XYZ file of C-alpha atoms in Angstrom:
295
model
C 0.000 0.000 0.000
C 1.512 3.304 -1.116
C 1.452 6.339 1.100
C -0.825 9.119 -0.249
C 0.831 12.225 -1.725
C 1.793 14.682 0.989
C 2.321 11.959 3.620
C 5.272 9.751 4.665
C 5.341 6.544 6.690
C 6.909 6.799 10.133
C 6.955 3.093 11.057
C 6.041 -0.394 9.856
C 2.640 -2.082 10.036
C 1.639 -3.374 13.484
C -1.568 -4.572 15.130
C -3.693 -2.084 17.029
C -3.223 -2.492 20.791
C -5.408 0.466 21.749
C -8.392 -1.864 21.851
C -9.671 -4.803 23.888
C -7.459 -7.444 22.220
C -5.206 -10.279 23.342
C -1.403 -10.217 23.348
C -1.314 -10.918 19.593
C -3.885 -8.262 18.666
C -6.803 -10.655 18.045
C -10.396 -10.128 19.147
C -12.990 -12.891 19.016
C -16.722 -13.177 18.409
C -19.559 -15.543 17.561
C -22.357 -14.975 15.033
C -25.937 -15.632 16.144
C -28.264 -16.767 13.296
C -29.639 -15.351 11.110
C -26.654 -12.951 11.254
C -23.438 -14.074 9.551
C -21.100 -11.710 11.436
C -20.617 -11.156 15.171
C -22.188 -8.032 16.659
C -19.775 -7.911 19.612
C -16.110 -8.785 20.073
C -14.093 -9.791 23.149
C -10.386 -10.107 23.878
C -10.484 -13.590 25.457
C -10.849 -16.584 23.145
C -13.479 -19.194 24.041
C -14.203 -22.650 22.671
C -17.432 -21.477 21.003
C -15.828 -18.566 19.119
C -15.773 -19.063 15.345
C -14.686 -15.573 14.240
C -11.625 -13.494 14.954
C -10.149 -10.316 13.542
C -7.043 -8.177 13.846
C -6.693 -4.503 12.974
C -3.403 -3.342 11.480
C -2.200 0.243 11.826
C 0.759 2.184 10.478
C 1.548 5.725 11.585
C 2.173 8.426 9.010
C 2.771 12.143 9.089
C 2.084 15.025 6.810
C 4.922 16.677 4.927
C 5.396 20.373 4.423
C 6.138 20.003 0.736
C 4.832 23.080 -1.055
C 4.683 21.229 -4.379
C 2.274 18.605 -3.051
C 0.071 21.301 -1.522
C -0.015 23.121 -4.858
C -0.995 19.930 -6.689
C -3.804 19.217 -4.243
C -5.174 22.708 -4.546
C -4.975 22.495 -8.322
C -7.244 19.453 -8.237
C -9.597 20.995 -5.701
C -12.488 20.830 -8.158
C -12.522 17.050 -7.764
C -12.078 16.735 -3.995
C -14.290 17.412 -0.991
C -12.732 18.067 2.412
C -13.721 17.621 6.045
C -12.075 18.210 9.406
C -13.536 15.207 11.278
C -15.371 12.006 10.445
C -19.116 12.656 10.409
C -18.766 16.349 9.626
C -20.090 17.858 6.434
C -17.720 17.965 3.474
C -16.877 21.206 1.673
C -15.143 21.943 -1.635
C -12.575 24.515 -0.490
C -9.631 23.059 1.413
C -8.853 24.452 4.870
C -5.777 24.120 7.048
C -7.753 22.118 9.641
C -8.965 19.490 7.143
C -7.822 15.930 7.779
C -10.080 13.954 5.395
C -10.965 14.217 1.746
C -13.048 12.210 -0.703
C -13.674 12.074 -4.436
C -16.827 10.807 -6.127
C -16.719 9.148 -9.520
C -19.533 9.339 -12.015
C -20.081 7.598 -15.325
C -22.927 8.398 -17.679
C -24.967 5.602 -19.280
C -26.691 5.823 -22.663
C -29.129 3.475 -24.457
C -27.310 0.816 -26.454
C -30.081 0.435 -29.016
C -32.702 2.620 -30.679
C -35.237 -0.234 -30.810
C -37.038 -2.212 -28.143
C -37.062 -1.374 -24.454
C -33.943 0.808 -24.654
C -35.674 3.275 -26.987
C -37.984 4.564 -24.231
C -35.040 6.243 -22.516
C -34.415 8.384 -25.587
C -38.024 9.537 -25.635
C -38.537 10.320 -21.975
C -35.283 12.180 -21.591
C -34.559 9.993 -18.588
C -30.865 10.578 -19.164
C -31.581 14.261 -18.709
C -28.989 16.977 -18.510
C -26.322 16.854 -15.828
C -26.304 19.421 -13.047
C -23.096 20.935 -14.361
C -24.633 21.243 -17.807
C -27.706 22.938 -16.353
C -25.514 25.426 -14.539
C -23.756 26.154 -17.806
C -27.124 26.647 -19.551
C -26.496 23.841 -22.029
C -29.378 23.469 -24.451
C -31.045 20.056 -24.496
C -31.223 20.319 -28.278
C -27.428 20.120 -28.413
C -27.413 17.053 -26.178
C -30.109 14.974 -27.861
C -30.445 16.685 -31.230
C -34.080 17.637 -30.506
C -36.242 18.613 -27.566
C -37.195 15.433 -25.736
C -40.977 14.969 -25.431
C -42.793 13.780 -22.316
C -44.188 10.250 -22.556
C -47.418 9.346 -20.775
C -49.659 6.287 -20.695
C -53.447 6.648 -20.409
C -56.248 4.092 -20.119
C -59.842 4.557 -21.172
C -61.243 2.803 -18.096
C -60.315 0.713 -15.084
C -61.770 -2.665 -14.169
C -62.830 -3.839 -10.738
C -61.694 -7.201 -9.429
C -62.387 -9.345 -6.401
C -59.267 -10.921 -4.838
C -59.195 -13.875 -2.470
C -55.927 -14.821 -0.817
C -55.771 -18.205 0.918
C -52.964 -18.232 3.496
C -52.834 -21.758 4.894
C -49.481 -22.449 6.542
C -45.688 -22.107 6.478
C -42.806 -24.332 7.458
C -39.091 -24.155 8.320
C -39.164 -20.450 9.171
C -36.257 -18.635 10.831
C -36.100 -18.460 14.640
C -36.180 -14.815 15.730
C -36.688 -15.134 19.532
C -34.276 -16.271 22.221
C -36.299 -19.430 22.824
C -35.539 -20.574 19.232
C -39.115 -19.884 18.142
C -41.043 -17.035 16.558
C -44.489 -15.457 16.671
C -45.128 -15.159 12.933
C -47.845 -13.351 11.054
C -48.225 -12.463 7.361
C -48.738 -9.039 5.799
C -50.360 -9.616 2.395
C -50.070 -6.863 -0.216
C -51.579 -6.580 -3.681
C -50.985 -3.372 -5.647
C -52.192 -0.573 -3.309
C -54.192 -2.698 -0.827
C -53.003 -4.898 2.027
C -54.232 -6.967 4.968
C -52.678 -8.899 7.842
C -53.266 -12.379 9.244
C -53.471 -13.355 12.888
C -50.348 -13.973 14.985
C -49.447 -17.604 15.722
C -47.443 -17.878 18.937
C -44.221 -19.807 19.523
C -43.758 -21.833 16.358
C -41.646 -22.112 13.226
C -44.336 -24.060 11.342
C -47.445 -21.887 11.765
C -50.917 -22.711 10.433
C -53.136 -19.687 9.832
C -55.822 -21.226 7.588
C -57.199 -17.770 6.748
C -58.857 -16.276 3.685
C -58.187 -12.589 3.123
C -60.725 -10.899 0.855
C -59.967 -7.733 -1.106
C -63.124 -6.289 -2.632
C -63.284 -3.702 -5.456
C -59.624 -3.798 -6.448
C -59.127 -1.358 -9.328
C -56.677 -2.403 -12.055
C -56.044 -0.454 -15.247
C -55.430 -2.214 -18.520
C -56.944 -4.906 -20.706
C -58.315 -7.830 -18.602
C -56.863 -10.309 -21.090
C -53.420 -8.808 -20.562
C -53.914 -9.010 -16.800
C -54.918 -12.657 -17.138
C -51.713 -13.469 -19.052
C -49.441 -11.535 -16.688
C -51.177 -10.797 -13.371
C -49.546 -8.723 -10.619
C -47.957 -10.792 -7.872
C -49.454 -11.158 -4.432
C -46.616 -10.278 -2.039
C -46.558 -11.914 1.407
C -44.177 -10.583 4.039
C -43.647 -12.540 7.243
C -42.922 -10.784 10.529
C -42.133 -11.890 14.055
C -44.507 -10.172 16.482
C -42.678 -8.600 19.438
C -44.287 -7.044 22.487
C -41.336 -4.669 22.899
C -39.808 -2.861 19.941
C -40.512 -3.208 16.253
C -41.618 -6.454 14.635
C -38.735 -8.215 12.924
C -38.974 -9.293 9.256
C -38.660 -13.030 8.662
C -38.762 -13.063 4.858
C -41.105 -12.663 1.939
C -42.536 -14.598 -0.986
C -44.603 -13.814 -4.084
C -47.595 -15.729 -5.398
C -49.227 -15.030 -8.807
C -53.026 -15.209 -8.539
C -55.211 -17.253 -10.888
C -57.278 -14.789 -12.955
C -60.892 -15.682 -13.727
C -62.484 -13.351 -16.280
C -65.813 -15.216 -16.136
C -66.981 -15.598 -12.508
C -69.884 -17.763 -13.688
C -67.356 -20.503 -14.415
C -65.963 -21.863 -11.144
C -62.160 -22.148 -11.059
C -60.717 -23.628 -7.873
C -57.147 -22.515 -7.143
C -54.804 -25.142 -5.737
C -52.646 -24.581 -2.685
C -48.993 -24.581 -3.692
C -45.703 -24.215 -1.840
C -43.794 -21.008 -2.554
C -40.234 -20.326 -1.307
C -39.665 -17.683 1.358
C -36.470 -15.668 1.002
C -34.699 -13.176 3.240
C -31.849 -11.142 1.765
C -31.675 -13.557 -1.191
C -31.338 -16.553 1.139
C -33.854 -19.385 1.714
C -35.975 -18.769 4.818
C -38.708 -21.409 4.617
C -41.798 -22.128 2.518
C -45.458 -21.027 2.447
C -48.533 -22.958 1.345
C -50.839 -20.359 -0.258
C -53.162 -19.731 -3.204
C -54.912 -16.700 -4.680
C -57.631 -16.013 -7.234
C -58.554 -12.764 -8.976
C -62.165 -12.491 -10.194
C -63.320 -9.885 -12.730
C -66.443 -8.128 -11.415
C -67.334 -5.851 -14.382
C -66.714 -7.607 -17.663
């Protein structure tokens, strides 16, 4: 690792002893599921510890080289400075500043003029950069023409009746100290949502509830909705008497769309995977049906 311009190393790398560490600079911890990293560290190693870390430090000092100071000030347009960690950064360097940062930016442009990429050219989603706005750059020079606004309008909306069958779940994550949870499900569909009852002290809860959403308004052709219906999103939480309820994961279930309520269509209960931070967190046995009310 090279020393930054304007600084020189005073000593070699060594472990940080100004912390609660052992004689070799190590500190130890254990991760409690579902976390994968310890939240606390101690200096004494125990048999149950599975993580350890060591922090290396190397002292350096600032030089009084006028050339380096001149170079830094010359590139002041790219750097932001601050006196302490957590303080606001400013563009003009001061003698009390000890930290600086630089942000990199790279503009993206559509790779094709056809298909989905073409919509970005129409909407002007790329826009004009802040610096270009300050310089009063004309959008005609950027895109070759004034970019029009794009809007989508529907002649009418259709009303649907949604039934969500939340039966049970299995192999959920333990969120309480007693290795159990008090799970409940928050079911969301577009702009409406409902919540199931709380099942106490279990990782394999059975709710056996039917949540009914009446007069759900959806814009667009019903046939298009039937081919590609919006997902029913189910979020699982652990109910806590003290503090906020903890999330246990989520899963999505596409409803079965019935455009002719006179014809009975019975949805089947199916298992859907529950994920939390892109990791498996159990399964849910659910089903949903979406009935068109005004054909």
